[in-house]
Amino acid sequence: MSEQKPISPWSYKPWWCQPWSILLTGITLISGSWIIFKIIWLTVLVSVPILTWMGFFLLMWPKLMIRSGVLESLHSTEEL
């Protein structure tokens, strides 16, 4: 009997939508805001939606995809 690897939602996403690229983009935008303007309220204003976006796509989206069952159906059609 072979062990099945858990299905990863990231294997269905392009390179620009992988965890490393999401983190790199968010950190770059927040850091860039501070480096360019050096205004704390502007950096906070920039960081709130970016951190929300990062939190959703890095923490919530994978769990929702696994729970939805969509990945199993995609995985089963790939095996055929």
JSON list of C-alpha atoms in Angstrom, two decimals:
[
{"chain": "A", "resi": 1, "resn": "MET", "atom": "CA", "xyz": [0.00, 0.00, 0.00]},
{"chain": "A", "resi": 2, "resn": "SER", "atom": "CA", "xyz": [1.44, 3.39, -0.95]},
{"chain": "A", "resi": 3, "resn": "GLU", "atom": "CA", "xyz": [1.21, 6.42, 1.26]},
{"chain": "A", "resi": 4, "resn": "GLN", "atom": "CA", "xyz": [-0.81, 9.26, -0.17]},
{"chain": "A", "resi": 5, "resn": "LYS", "atom": "CA", "xyz": [0.63, 12.73, 0.16]},
{"chain": "A", "resi": 6, "resn": "PRO", "atom": "CA", "xyz": [-1.81, 15.36, 1.38]},
{"chain": "A", "resi": 7, "resn": "ILE", "atom": "CA", "xyz": [-3.21, 17.36, -1.50]},
{"chain": "A", "resi": 8, "resn": "SER", "atom": "CA", "xyz": [-1.73, 20.85, -1.55]},
{"chain": "A", "resi": 9, "resn": "PRO", "atom": "CA", "xyz": [-3.80, 23.73, -2.90]},
{"chain": "A", "resi": 10, "resn": "TRP", "atom": "CA", "xyz": [-0.55, 25.45, -3.84]},
{"chain": "A", "resi": 11, "resn": "SER", "atom": "CA", "xyz": [0.21, 22.87, -6.51]},
{"chain": "A", "resi": 12, "resn": "TYR", "atom": "CA", "xyz": [-2.72, 24.26, -8.54]},
{"chain": "A", "resi": 13, "resn": "LYS", "atom": "CA", "xyz": [-1.53, 27.88, -8.42]},
{"chain": "A", "resi": 14, "resn": "PRO", "atom": "CA", "xyz": [0.97, 29.63, -10.71]},
{"chain": "A", "resi": 15, "resn": "TRP", "atom": "CA", "xyz": [4.42, 30.73, -9.47]},
{"chain": "A", "resi": 16, "resn": "TRP", "atom": "CA", "xyz": [3.27, 34.29, -8.79]},
{"chain": "A", "resi": 17, "resn": "CYS", "atom": "CA", "xyz": [0.60, 33.04, -6.40]},
{"chain": "A", "resi": 18, "resn": "GLN", "atom": "CA", "xyz": [2.77, 30.80, -4.21]},
{"chain": "A", "resi": 19, "resn": "PRO", "atom": "CA", "xyz": [3.33, 31.47, -0.48]},
{"chain": "A", "resi": 20, "resn": "TRP", "atom": "CA", "xyz": [6.88, 32.77, -1.01]},
{"chain": "A", "resi": 21, "resn": "SER", "atom": "CA", "xyz": [5.74, 35.25, -3.67]},
{"chain": "A", "resi": 22, "resn": "ILE", "atom": "CA", "xyz": [2.82, 36.48, -1.55]},
{"chain": "A", "resi": 23, "resn": "LEU", "atom": "CA", "xyz": [5.14, 37.04, 1.43]},
{"chain": "A", "resi": 24, "resn": "LEU", "atom": "CA", "xyz": [7.81, 38.69, -0.70]},
{"chain": "A", "resi": 25, "resn": "THR", "atom": "CA", "xyz": [5.31, 41.03, -2.35]},
{"chain": "A", "resi": 26, "resn": "GLY", "atom": "CA", "xyz": [3.71, 42.05, 0.96]},
{"chain": "A", "resi": 27, "resn": "ILE", "atom": "CA", "xyz": [7.01, 42.64, 2.73]},
{"chain": "A", "resi": 28, "resn": "THR", "atom": "CA", "xyz": [8.34, 44.61, -0.25]},
{"chain": "A", "resi": 29, "resn": "LEU", "atom": "CA", "xyz": [5.29, 46.86, -0.44]},
{"chain": "A", "resi": 30, "resn": "ILE", "atom": "CA", "xyz": [5.19, 47.57, 3.30]},
{"chain": "A", "resi": 31, "resn": "SER", "atom": "CA", "xyz": [8.95, 48.12, 3.51]},
{"chain": "A", "resi": 32, "resn": "GLY", "atom": "CA", "xyz": [8.92, 50.24, 0.36]},
{"chain": "A", "resi": 33, "resn": "SER", "atom": "CA", "xyz": [6.22, 52.44, 1.82]},
{"chain": "A", "resi": 34, "resn": "TRP", "atom": "CA", "xyz": [8.37, 53.09, 4.88]},
{"chain": "A", "resi": 35, "resn": "ILE", "atom": "CA", "xyz": [11.62, 53.55, 2.94]},
{"chain": "A", "resi": 36, "resn": "ILE", "atom": "CA", "xyz": [10.10, 56.00, 0.47]},
{"chain": "A", "resi": 37, "resn": "PHE", "atom": "CA", "xyz": [7.83, 58.10, 2.70]},
{"chain": "A", "resi": 38, "resn": "LYS", "atom": "CA", "xyz": [9.05, 57.48, 6.29]},
{"chain": "A", "resi": 39, "resn": "ILE", "atom": "CA", "xyz": [5.58, 58.37, 7.55]},
{"chain": "A", "resi": 40, "resn": "ILE", "atom": "CA", "xyz": [4.25, 55.87, 10.08]},
{"chain": "A", "resi": 41, "resn": "TRP", "atom": "CA", "xyz": [0.55, 56.51, 9.49]},
{"chain": "A", "resi": 42, "resn": "LEU", "atom": "CA", "xyz": [0.99, 56.02, 5.73]},
{"chain": "A", "resi": 43, "resn": "THR", "atom": "CA", "xyz": [2.89, 52.79, 6.27]},
{"chain": "A", "resi": 44, "resn": "VAL", "atom": "CA", "xyz": [0.14, 51.56, 8.62]},
{"chain": "A", "resi": 45, "resn": "LEU", "atom": "CA", "xyz": [-2.47, 52.60, 6.05]},
{"chain": "A", "resi": 46, "resn": "VAL", "atom": "CA", "xyz": [-0.62, 50.60, 3.38]},
{"chain": "A", "resi": 47, "resn": "SER", "atom": "CA", "xyz": [0.06, 47.62, 5.62]},
{"chain": "A", "resi": 48, "resn": "VAL", "atom": "CA", "xyz": [-3.49, 46.96, 6.87]},
{"chain": "A", "resi": 49, "resn": "PRO", "atom": "CA", "xyz": [-5.00, 45.86, 3.53]},
{"chain": "A", "resi": 50, "resn": "ILE", "atom": "CA", "xyz": [-1.79, 44.08, 2.52]},
{"chain": "A", "resi": 51, "resn": "LEU", "atom": "CA", "xyz": [-1.62, 42.11, 5.78]},
{"chain": "A", "resi": 52, "resn": "THR", "atom": "CA", "xyz": [-5.32, 41.29, 5.41]},
{"chain": "A", "resi": 53, "resn": "TRP", "atom": "CA", "xyz": [-4.69, 40.02, 1.87]},
{"chain": "A", "resi": 54, "resn": "MET", "atom": "CA", "xyz": [-1.66, 38.02, 3.00]},
{"chain": "A", "resi": 55, "resn": "GLY", "atom": "CA", "xyz": [-3.54, 36.54, 5.95]},
{"chain": "A", "resi": 56, "resn": "PHE", "atom": "CA", "xyz": [-6.42, 35.45, 3.77]},
{"chain": "A", "resi": 57, "resn": "PHE", "atom": "CA", "xyz": [-4.32, 33.85, 1.04]},
{"chain": "A", "resi": 58, "resn": "LEU", "atom": "CA", "xyz": [-1.71, 32.28, 3.31]},
{"chain": "A", "resi": 59, "resn": "LEU", "atom": "CA", "xyz": [-3.87, 31.13, 6.22]},
{"chain": "A", "resi": 60, "resn": "MET", "atom": "CA", "xyz": [-7.55, 30.96, 5.29]},
{"chain": "A", "resi": 61, "resn": "TRP", "atom": "CA", "xyz": [-7.62, 30.13, 1.56]},
{"chain": "A", "resi": 62, "resn": "PRO", "atom": "CA", "xyz": [-5.68, 26.82, 1.76]},
{"chain": "A", "resi": 63, "resn": "LYS", "atom": "CA", "xyz": [-7.89, 25.56, 4.61]},
{"chain": "A", "resi": 64, "resn": "LEU", "atom": "CA", "xyz": [-11.05, 26.58, 2.76]},
{"chain": "A", "resi": 65, "resn": "MET", "atom": "CA", "xyz": [-9.89, 24.83, -0.41]},
{"chain": "A", "resi": 66, "resn": "ILE", "atom": "CA", "xyz": [-9.08, 21.61, 1.43]},
{"chain": "A", "resi": 67, "resn": "ARG", "atom": "CA", "xyz": [-12.40, 21.67, 3.31]},
{"chain": "A", "resi": 68, "resn": "SER", "atom": "CA", "xyz": [-14.44, 22.40, 0.18]},
{"chain": "A", "resi": 69, "resn": "GLY", "atom": "CA", "xyz": [-13.49, 19.12, -1.48]},
{"chain": "A", "resi": 70, "resn": "VAL", "atom": "CA", "xyz": [-12.61, 20.81, -4.77]},
{"chain": "A", "resi": 71, "resn": "LEU", "atom": "CA", "xyz": [-9.03, 19.58, -4.60]},
{"chain": "A", "resi": 72, "resn": "GLU", "atom": "CA", "xyz": [-10.07, 15.94, -4.32]},
{"chain": "A", "resi": 73, "resn": "SER", "atom": "CA", "xyz": [-12.17, 16.22, -7.45]},
{"chain": "A", "resi": 74, "resn": "LEU", "atom": "CA", "xyz": [-9.34, 17.95, -9.32]},
{"chain": "A", "resi": 75, "resn": "HIS", "atom": "CA", "xyz": [-6.85, 15.36, -8.08]},
{"chain": "A", "resi": 76, "resn": "SER", "atom": "CA", "xyz": [-9.08, 12.45, -9.13]},
{"chain": "A", "resi": 77, "resn": "THR", "atom": "CA", "xyz": [-9.54, 13.84, -12.67]},
{"chain": "A", "resi": 78, "resn": "GLU", "atom": "CA", "xyz": [-5.75, 14.26, -13.02]},
{"chain": "A", "resi": 79, "resn": "GLU", "atom": "CA", "xyz": [-5.18, 10.61, -12.17]},
{"chain": "A", "resi": 80, "resn": "LEU", "atom": "CA", "xyz": [-7.40, 9.42, -15.02]}
]
